[in-house]
Structures are given as structure tokens and as C-alpha cells.
Coordinates of C-alpha atoms and ligand atoms in Angstrom, one line a residue:
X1021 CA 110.9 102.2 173.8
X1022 CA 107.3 102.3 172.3
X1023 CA 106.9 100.9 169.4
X1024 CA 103.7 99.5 166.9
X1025 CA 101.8 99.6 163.7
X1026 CA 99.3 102.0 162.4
X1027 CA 97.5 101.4 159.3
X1028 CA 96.6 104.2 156.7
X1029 CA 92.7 103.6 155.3
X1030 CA 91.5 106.4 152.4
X1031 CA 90.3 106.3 149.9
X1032 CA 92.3 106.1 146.6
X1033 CA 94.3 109.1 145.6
X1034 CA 93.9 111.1 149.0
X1035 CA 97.5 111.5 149.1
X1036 CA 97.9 108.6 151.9
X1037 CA 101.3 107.6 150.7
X1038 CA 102.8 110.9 150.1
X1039 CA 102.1 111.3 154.0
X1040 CA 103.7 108.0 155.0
X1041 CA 106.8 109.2 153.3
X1042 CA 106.5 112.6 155.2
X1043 CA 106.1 110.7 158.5
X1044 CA 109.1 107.7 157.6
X1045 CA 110.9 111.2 156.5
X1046 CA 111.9 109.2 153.3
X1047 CA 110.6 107.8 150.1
X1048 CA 109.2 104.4 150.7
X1049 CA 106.0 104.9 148.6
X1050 CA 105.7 105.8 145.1
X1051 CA 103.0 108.5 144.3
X1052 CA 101.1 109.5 141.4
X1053 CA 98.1 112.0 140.1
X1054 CA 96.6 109.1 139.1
X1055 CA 94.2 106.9 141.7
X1056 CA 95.2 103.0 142.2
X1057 CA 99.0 104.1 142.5
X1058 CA 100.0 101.6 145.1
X1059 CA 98.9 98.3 144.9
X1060 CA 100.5 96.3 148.0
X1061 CA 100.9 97.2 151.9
X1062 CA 104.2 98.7 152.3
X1063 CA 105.9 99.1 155.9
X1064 CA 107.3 103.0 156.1
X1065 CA 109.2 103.7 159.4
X1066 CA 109.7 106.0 160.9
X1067 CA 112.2 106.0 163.9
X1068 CA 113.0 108.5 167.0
X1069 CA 115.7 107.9 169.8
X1070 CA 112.7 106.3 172.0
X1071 CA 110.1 105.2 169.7
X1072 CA 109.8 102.8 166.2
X1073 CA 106.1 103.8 164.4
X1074 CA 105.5 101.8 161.6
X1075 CA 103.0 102.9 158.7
X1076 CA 101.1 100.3 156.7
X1077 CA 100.7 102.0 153.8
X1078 CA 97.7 100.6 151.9
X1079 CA 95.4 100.7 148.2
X1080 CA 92.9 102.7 148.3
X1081 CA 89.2 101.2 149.1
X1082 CA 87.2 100.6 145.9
X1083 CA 85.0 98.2 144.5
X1084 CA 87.0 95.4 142.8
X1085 CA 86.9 95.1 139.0
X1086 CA 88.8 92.3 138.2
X1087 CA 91.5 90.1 139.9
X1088 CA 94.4 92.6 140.5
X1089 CA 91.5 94.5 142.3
X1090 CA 90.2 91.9 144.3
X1091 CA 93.8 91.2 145.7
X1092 CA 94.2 94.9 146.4
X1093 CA 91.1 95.1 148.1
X1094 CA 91.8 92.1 150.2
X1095 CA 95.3 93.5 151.2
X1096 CA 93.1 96.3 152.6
X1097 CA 90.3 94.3 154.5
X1098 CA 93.2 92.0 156.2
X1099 CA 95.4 95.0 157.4
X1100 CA 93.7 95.6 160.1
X1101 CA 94.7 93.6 163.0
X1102 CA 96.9 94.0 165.6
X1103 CA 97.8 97.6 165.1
X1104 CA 97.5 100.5 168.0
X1105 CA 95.4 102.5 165.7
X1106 CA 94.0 103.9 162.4
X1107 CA 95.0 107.2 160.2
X1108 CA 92.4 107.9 158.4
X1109 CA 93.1 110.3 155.8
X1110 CA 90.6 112.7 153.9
X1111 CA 91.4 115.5 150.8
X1112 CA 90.2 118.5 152.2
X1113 CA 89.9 119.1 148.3
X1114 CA 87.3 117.1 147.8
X1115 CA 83.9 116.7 149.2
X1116 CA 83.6 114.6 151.9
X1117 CA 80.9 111.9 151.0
X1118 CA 79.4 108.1 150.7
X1119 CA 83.2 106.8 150.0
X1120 CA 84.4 108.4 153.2
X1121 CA 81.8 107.2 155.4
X1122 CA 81.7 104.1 153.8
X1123 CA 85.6 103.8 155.2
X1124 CA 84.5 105.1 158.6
X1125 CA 82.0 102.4 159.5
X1126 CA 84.9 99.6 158.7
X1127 CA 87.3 101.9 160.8
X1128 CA 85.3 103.2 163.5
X1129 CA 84.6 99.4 164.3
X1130 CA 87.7 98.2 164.8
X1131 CA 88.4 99.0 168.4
X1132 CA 91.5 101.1 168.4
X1133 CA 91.8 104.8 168.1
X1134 CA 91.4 106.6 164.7
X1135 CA 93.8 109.5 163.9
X1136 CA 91.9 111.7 161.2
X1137 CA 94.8 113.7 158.6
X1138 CA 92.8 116.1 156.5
X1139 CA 95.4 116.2 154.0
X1140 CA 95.3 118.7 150.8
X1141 CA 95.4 122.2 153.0
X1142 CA 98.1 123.6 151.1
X1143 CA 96.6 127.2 149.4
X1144 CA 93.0 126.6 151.1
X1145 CA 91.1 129.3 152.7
X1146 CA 91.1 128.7 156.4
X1147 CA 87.1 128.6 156.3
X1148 CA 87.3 126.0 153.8
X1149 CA 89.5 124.0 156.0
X1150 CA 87.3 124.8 158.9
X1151 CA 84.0 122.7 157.0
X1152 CA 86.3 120.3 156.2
X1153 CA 87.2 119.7 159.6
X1154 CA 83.7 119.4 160.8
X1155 CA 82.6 117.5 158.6
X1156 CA 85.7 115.1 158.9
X1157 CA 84.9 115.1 162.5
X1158 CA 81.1 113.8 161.6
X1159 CA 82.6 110.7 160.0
X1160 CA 82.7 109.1 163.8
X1161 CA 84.3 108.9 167.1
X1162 CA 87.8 110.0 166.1
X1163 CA 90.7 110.6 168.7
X1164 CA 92.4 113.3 167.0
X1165 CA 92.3 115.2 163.4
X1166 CA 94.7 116.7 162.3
X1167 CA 94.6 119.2 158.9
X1168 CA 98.1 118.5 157.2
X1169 CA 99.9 119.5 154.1
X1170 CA 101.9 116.0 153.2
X1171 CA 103.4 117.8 150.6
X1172 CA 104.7 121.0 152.0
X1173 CA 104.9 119.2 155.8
X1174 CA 102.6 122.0 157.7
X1175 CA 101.3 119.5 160.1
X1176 CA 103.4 116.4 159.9
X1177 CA 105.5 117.2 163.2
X1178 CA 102.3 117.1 165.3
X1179 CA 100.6 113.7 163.5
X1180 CA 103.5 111.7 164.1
X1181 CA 103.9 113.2 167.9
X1182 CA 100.0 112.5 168.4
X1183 CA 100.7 108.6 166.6
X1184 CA 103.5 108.1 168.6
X1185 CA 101.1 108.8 171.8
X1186 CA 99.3 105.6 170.6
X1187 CA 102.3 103.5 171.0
X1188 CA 102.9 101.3 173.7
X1189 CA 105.8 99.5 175.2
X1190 CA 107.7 97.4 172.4
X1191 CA 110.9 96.5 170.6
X1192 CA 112.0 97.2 167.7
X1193 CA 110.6 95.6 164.7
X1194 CA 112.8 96.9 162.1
X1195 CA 116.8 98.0 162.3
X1196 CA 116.7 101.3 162.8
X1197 CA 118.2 102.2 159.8
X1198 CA 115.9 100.4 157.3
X1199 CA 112.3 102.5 156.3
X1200 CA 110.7 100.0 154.8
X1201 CA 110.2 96.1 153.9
X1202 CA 110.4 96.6 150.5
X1203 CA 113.1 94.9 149.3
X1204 CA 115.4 96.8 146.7
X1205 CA 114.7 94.9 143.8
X1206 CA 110.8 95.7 144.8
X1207 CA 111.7 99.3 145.0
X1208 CA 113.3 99.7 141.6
X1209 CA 110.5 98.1 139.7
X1210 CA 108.0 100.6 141.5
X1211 CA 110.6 103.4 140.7
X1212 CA 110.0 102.9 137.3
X1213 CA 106.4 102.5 137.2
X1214 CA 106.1 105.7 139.4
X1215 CA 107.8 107.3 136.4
X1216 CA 105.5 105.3 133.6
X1217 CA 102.2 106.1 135.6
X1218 CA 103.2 109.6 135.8
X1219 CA 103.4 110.2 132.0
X1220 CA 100.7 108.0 130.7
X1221 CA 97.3 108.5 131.1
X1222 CA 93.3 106.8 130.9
X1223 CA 93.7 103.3 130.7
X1224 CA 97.2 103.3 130.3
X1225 CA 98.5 103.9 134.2
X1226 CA 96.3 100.6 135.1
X1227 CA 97.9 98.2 132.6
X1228 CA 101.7 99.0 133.5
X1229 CA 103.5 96.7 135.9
X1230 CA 107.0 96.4 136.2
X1231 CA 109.4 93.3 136.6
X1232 CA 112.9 93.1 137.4
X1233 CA 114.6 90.8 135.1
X1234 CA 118.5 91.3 135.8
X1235 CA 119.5 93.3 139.2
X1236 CA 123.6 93.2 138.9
X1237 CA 126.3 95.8 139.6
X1238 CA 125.9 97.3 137.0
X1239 CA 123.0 96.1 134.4
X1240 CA 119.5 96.5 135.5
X1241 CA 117.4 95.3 133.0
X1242 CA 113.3 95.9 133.3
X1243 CA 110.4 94.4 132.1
X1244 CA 107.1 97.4 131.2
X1245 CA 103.8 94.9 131.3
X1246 CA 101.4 96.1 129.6
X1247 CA 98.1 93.9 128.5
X1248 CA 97.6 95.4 124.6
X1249 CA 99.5 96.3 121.6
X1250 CA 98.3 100.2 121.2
X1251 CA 99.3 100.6 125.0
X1252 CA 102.9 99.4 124.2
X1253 CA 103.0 101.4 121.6
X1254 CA 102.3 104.5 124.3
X1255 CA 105.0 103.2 126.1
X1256 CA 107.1 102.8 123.8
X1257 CA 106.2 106.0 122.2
X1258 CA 108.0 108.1 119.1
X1259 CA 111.0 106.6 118.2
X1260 CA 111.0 105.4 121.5
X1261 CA 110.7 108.6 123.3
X1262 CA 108.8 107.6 125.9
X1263 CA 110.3 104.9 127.7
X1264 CA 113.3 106.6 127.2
X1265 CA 111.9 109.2 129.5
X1266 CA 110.8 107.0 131.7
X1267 CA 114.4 105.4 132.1
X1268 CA 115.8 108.8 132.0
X1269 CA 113.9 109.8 135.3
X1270 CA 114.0 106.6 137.2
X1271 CA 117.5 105.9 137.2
X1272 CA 118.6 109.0 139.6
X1273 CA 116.3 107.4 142.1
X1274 CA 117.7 103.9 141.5
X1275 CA 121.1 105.3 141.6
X1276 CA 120.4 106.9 145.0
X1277 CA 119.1 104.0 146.4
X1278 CA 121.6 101.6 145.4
X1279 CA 124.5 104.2 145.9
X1280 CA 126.1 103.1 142.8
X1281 CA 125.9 103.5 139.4
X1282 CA 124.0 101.4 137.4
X1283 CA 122.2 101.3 133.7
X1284 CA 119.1 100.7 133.2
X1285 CA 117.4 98.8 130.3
X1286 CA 113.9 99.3 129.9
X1287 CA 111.5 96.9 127.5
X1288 CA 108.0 97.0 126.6
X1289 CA 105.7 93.4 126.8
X1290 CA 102.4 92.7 126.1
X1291 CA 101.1 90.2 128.7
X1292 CA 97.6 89.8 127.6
X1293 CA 95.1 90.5 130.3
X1294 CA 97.3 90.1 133.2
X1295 CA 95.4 91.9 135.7
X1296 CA 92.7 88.9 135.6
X1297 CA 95.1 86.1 135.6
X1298 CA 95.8 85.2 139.4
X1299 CA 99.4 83.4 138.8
X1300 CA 101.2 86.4 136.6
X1301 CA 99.4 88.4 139.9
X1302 CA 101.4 85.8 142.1
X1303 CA 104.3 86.0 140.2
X1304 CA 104.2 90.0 140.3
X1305 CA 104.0 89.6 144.1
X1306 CA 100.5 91.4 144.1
Ligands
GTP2378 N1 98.3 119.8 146.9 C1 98.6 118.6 147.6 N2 98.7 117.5 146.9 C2 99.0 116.4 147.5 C3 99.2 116.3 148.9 N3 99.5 115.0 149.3 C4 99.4 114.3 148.1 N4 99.1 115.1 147.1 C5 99.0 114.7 145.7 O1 97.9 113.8 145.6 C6 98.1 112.8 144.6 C7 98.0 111.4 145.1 O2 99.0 111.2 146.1 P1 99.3 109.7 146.6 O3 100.1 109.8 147.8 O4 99.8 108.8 145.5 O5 97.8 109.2 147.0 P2 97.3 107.8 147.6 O6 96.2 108.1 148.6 O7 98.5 107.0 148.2 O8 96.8 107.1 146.3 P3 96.5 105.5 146.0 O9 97.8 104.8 146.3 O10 96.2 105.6 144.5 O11 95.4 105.1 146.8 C8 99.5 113.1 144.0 O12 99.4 113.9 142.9 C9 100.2 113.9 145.2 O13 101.2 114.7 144.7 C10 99.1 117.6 149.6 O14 99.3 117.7 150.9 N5 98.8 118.7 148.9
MG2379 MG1 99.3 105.2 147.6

């Protein structure tokens, strides 16, 4: 059995999550268009008869703006140790520059192999792809790169063979069934803020957190955070269109995961500058 943990540096938006659920082979992580989607390290799994490789899925590196920031940045910093190795993943979309290298010098230090995904191929021209790669391969003394498509899976076979080669002996640190340590209650409220952060947009997406209020057989009732009046009103939106679409899509998913049927009642707050306050952050589990 080889088993072991691999943290996934980018920087935000690259599309690292979206590749941790290609390589659990399972939603764990929620995605979005918009950068600053996942906020915590979430485990995803991903298991084979004779090896357990476990993805930390991370925020995206940036500069920290207030204390939500500062706490996602420090979930980065401290991911690093004891892991067999690094995937460090790049858009091939997008030039490769000062936030990439600034990445590479914190991961080429670390000691332990770096795994380069050049993510984004989908519909590129292979010389595109081919400038990419070299200048993904400039960033520093990588082990492999790999170019990938996390979202149509043209690559993803051959990354999580070439991970799994940086395993070494170990047991197994989750049942084999579970992909991730989220718990569900976790997983619903990022559910429903997938949905929220994919219909909202400017300052809106950064605002929104979710909290579970009532998790029962059948009731799930859900608290939208947002930190002003005009951005519940968004959320709310006409006659309350909006979070009614937002409901509307993240129930199937909630129903799926819980394998039951369940409603789900959605209400707007205002929580006034909760990014900045560090015990509604505590409480939020960020
Ligand atoms: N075309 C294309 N789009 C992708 C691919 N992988 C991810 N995306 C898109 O890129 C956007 C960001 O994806 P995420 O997986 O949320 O990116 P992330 O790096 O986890 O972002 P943060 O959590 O904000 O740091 C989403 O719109 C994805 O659909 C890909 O292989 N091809
Ligand atoms: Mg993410």
C-alpha cells in the first residue's frame, strides 16, 4: 500500500480544485469563474486497489486584504509539511508571470518533488501549449509537467499515475470510501455558495458565506451572509428570484449527497463586515 499527501499551490482561479475533483474522481471542491472560490484546505481522495493519494486542496496565493484573507493565506503558508510532494498548477490561458514565480520560489524550496499540471489546454493550439510548457518548465527544478484539461480529463490518468509514483509505503489515512474530510454539513453550506458565487458578481461573490442553521431529515434550513444591505438585496433579488435560484440548483446536489430528500430553506443576513471580524471567521470555521 502507498499512501501520502500532496498539496495543490496556484495561484487563485487556475482551476486547482476542479483538478482535485478530476483526480478524487468526485466532487469534493466547489468551483467557480470567480477567483477566491475556496477558502479552506480540503482533503480530496482519491483511492486505487494499492494506493490512497490525498490532495490538499488549497486558496489561492494572494496578498491578504483583510482578516478572512489573512486566514486564507495562512492555511496556504502552513500546508506544506509533511507531504511527498507539490502540484503546482498553471493556466496555460494565461501568461505565465511574477505570481507564478513568486509561487515557485516558496515551492521549489521545500524539499520534495514538484509535479507541474498546465491546466486550461482544452481548444489551445498545440504551439501555444508548447510555450506554455517551456515557460512552465522555467519556473524551477520540476519533476514532471504535465499539460491537462481538468475539465474534459485529457491528462488526468497520467498525473495521478506520475503522483502516485511519489508515494511511499503507508496506511490508509481515510476509509476507502470517504473522498474527503469535509463533513456533510460543511458540504451543503459550500453547495449553496458554489451556486450564490456563480450568479453574483464584483463584490458580491466575496461577501457570501453560508451557515447551516438546521440539518434534519428533512428541513435544511441556511443562512446567506452577506456584509451590506444592497448586497442582500442581490441576493435576494426580484421578488426573490434569486435565492430562489440558488436553492433551486443546490438542492440536487444536497439531495445526492445525502441520498434523501430534503428541502431547503434559504435566508438572506446582513452580518456587517464579517470578513474583518476574527470570531464570526472562527465561528464560520475559516
Ligand atoms: N477551459 C477550462 N476551464 C477550466 C479548467 N479547469 C478549471 N476551469 C475553470 O476555471 C475556473 C476556476 O476553477 P477552480 O477550480 O474554481 O479554480 P481554483 O484554482 O480552485 O480557484 P480558487 O479556489 O479561487 O483559487 C472555473 O470557471 C472552472 O470551470 C480546464 O481544464 N479548462
Ligand atoms: Mg479552488
Amino acid at each position: 500500500m502507498r499512501s501520502g499527501f500532496v498539496a495543490v499551490a496556484g495561484r487563485p482561479n487556475v482551476g486547482k480544485s476542479t483538478l482535485v475533483n478530476a483526480l478524487a474522481g468526485k466532487k469534493v471542491a466547489i468551483v467557480s469563474d470567480k477567483p477566491q472560490t475556496t477558502r479552506r484546505r480540503i482533503f480530496g481522495v482519491a483511492n486505487g486497489d494499492d494506493f490512497q493519494l490525498v490532495l490538499a486542496d488549497l486558496p489561492g496565493f494572494q496578498r491578504p486584504i483583510d482578516a478572512l484573507t489573512e486566514r486564507m493565506q495562512h492555511t496556504v503558508d502552513t500546508a506544506f509539511e509533511d507531504i511527498e510532494g507539490v502540484l503546482f498548477v498553471l493556466s496555460a490561458r494565461e501568461r505565465i508571470g511574477a505570481g507564478d514565480r513568486f509561487i515557485a520560489k516558496k515551492v521549489y524550496s521545500l524539499g520534495v518533488p514538484v509535479v507541474i499540471a498546465l491546466n486550461k489546454v482544452d481548444r489551445l493550439k498545440a504551439g501555444h501549449i508548447a510555450q506554455q510548457m517551456q515557460a512552465a518548465a522555467q519556473l524551477g527544478d520540476f519533476h514532471a509537467i504535465h499539460p491537462v484539461s481538468a475539465k474534459t480529463g485529457d491528462g488526468i490518468g497520467e498525473l495521478r499515475t506520475e503522483l502516485v509514483g511519489l508515494l511511499e509505503e503507508g496506511p490508509l489515512y481515510f476509509p476507502r470510501e470517504q473522498a474527503t474530510d469535509l463533513s456533510d454539513t460543511d458540504q451543503i453550506a459550500e453547495l449553496i455558495r458554489e451556486k450564490a458565487l456563480w450568479l453574483t458578481k464584483d463584490e458580491v461573490p466575496h461577501a457570501i458565506s453560508v451557515e447551516i442553521e438546521e440539518l434534519g431529515e428533512k428541513y435544511i434550513r441556511a443562512f446567506l451572509l452577506v456584509e451590506t444591505e444592497s448586497q442582500k438585496q442581490i441576493l435576494v433579488g426580484k421578488q426573490g428570484a434569486m435565492i430562489k435560484q440558488i436553492g433551486t440548483r443546490a438542492r440536487p446536489e444536497i439531495e445526492a449527497l445525502l441520498a434523501r430528500q430534503v428541502f431547503l430553506e434559504l435566508t438572506v443576513k446582513v452580518r456587517p463586515r464579517w470578513r474583518r471580524d476574527e470570531s464570526q471567521l472562527e465561528r464560520l470555521g475559516l
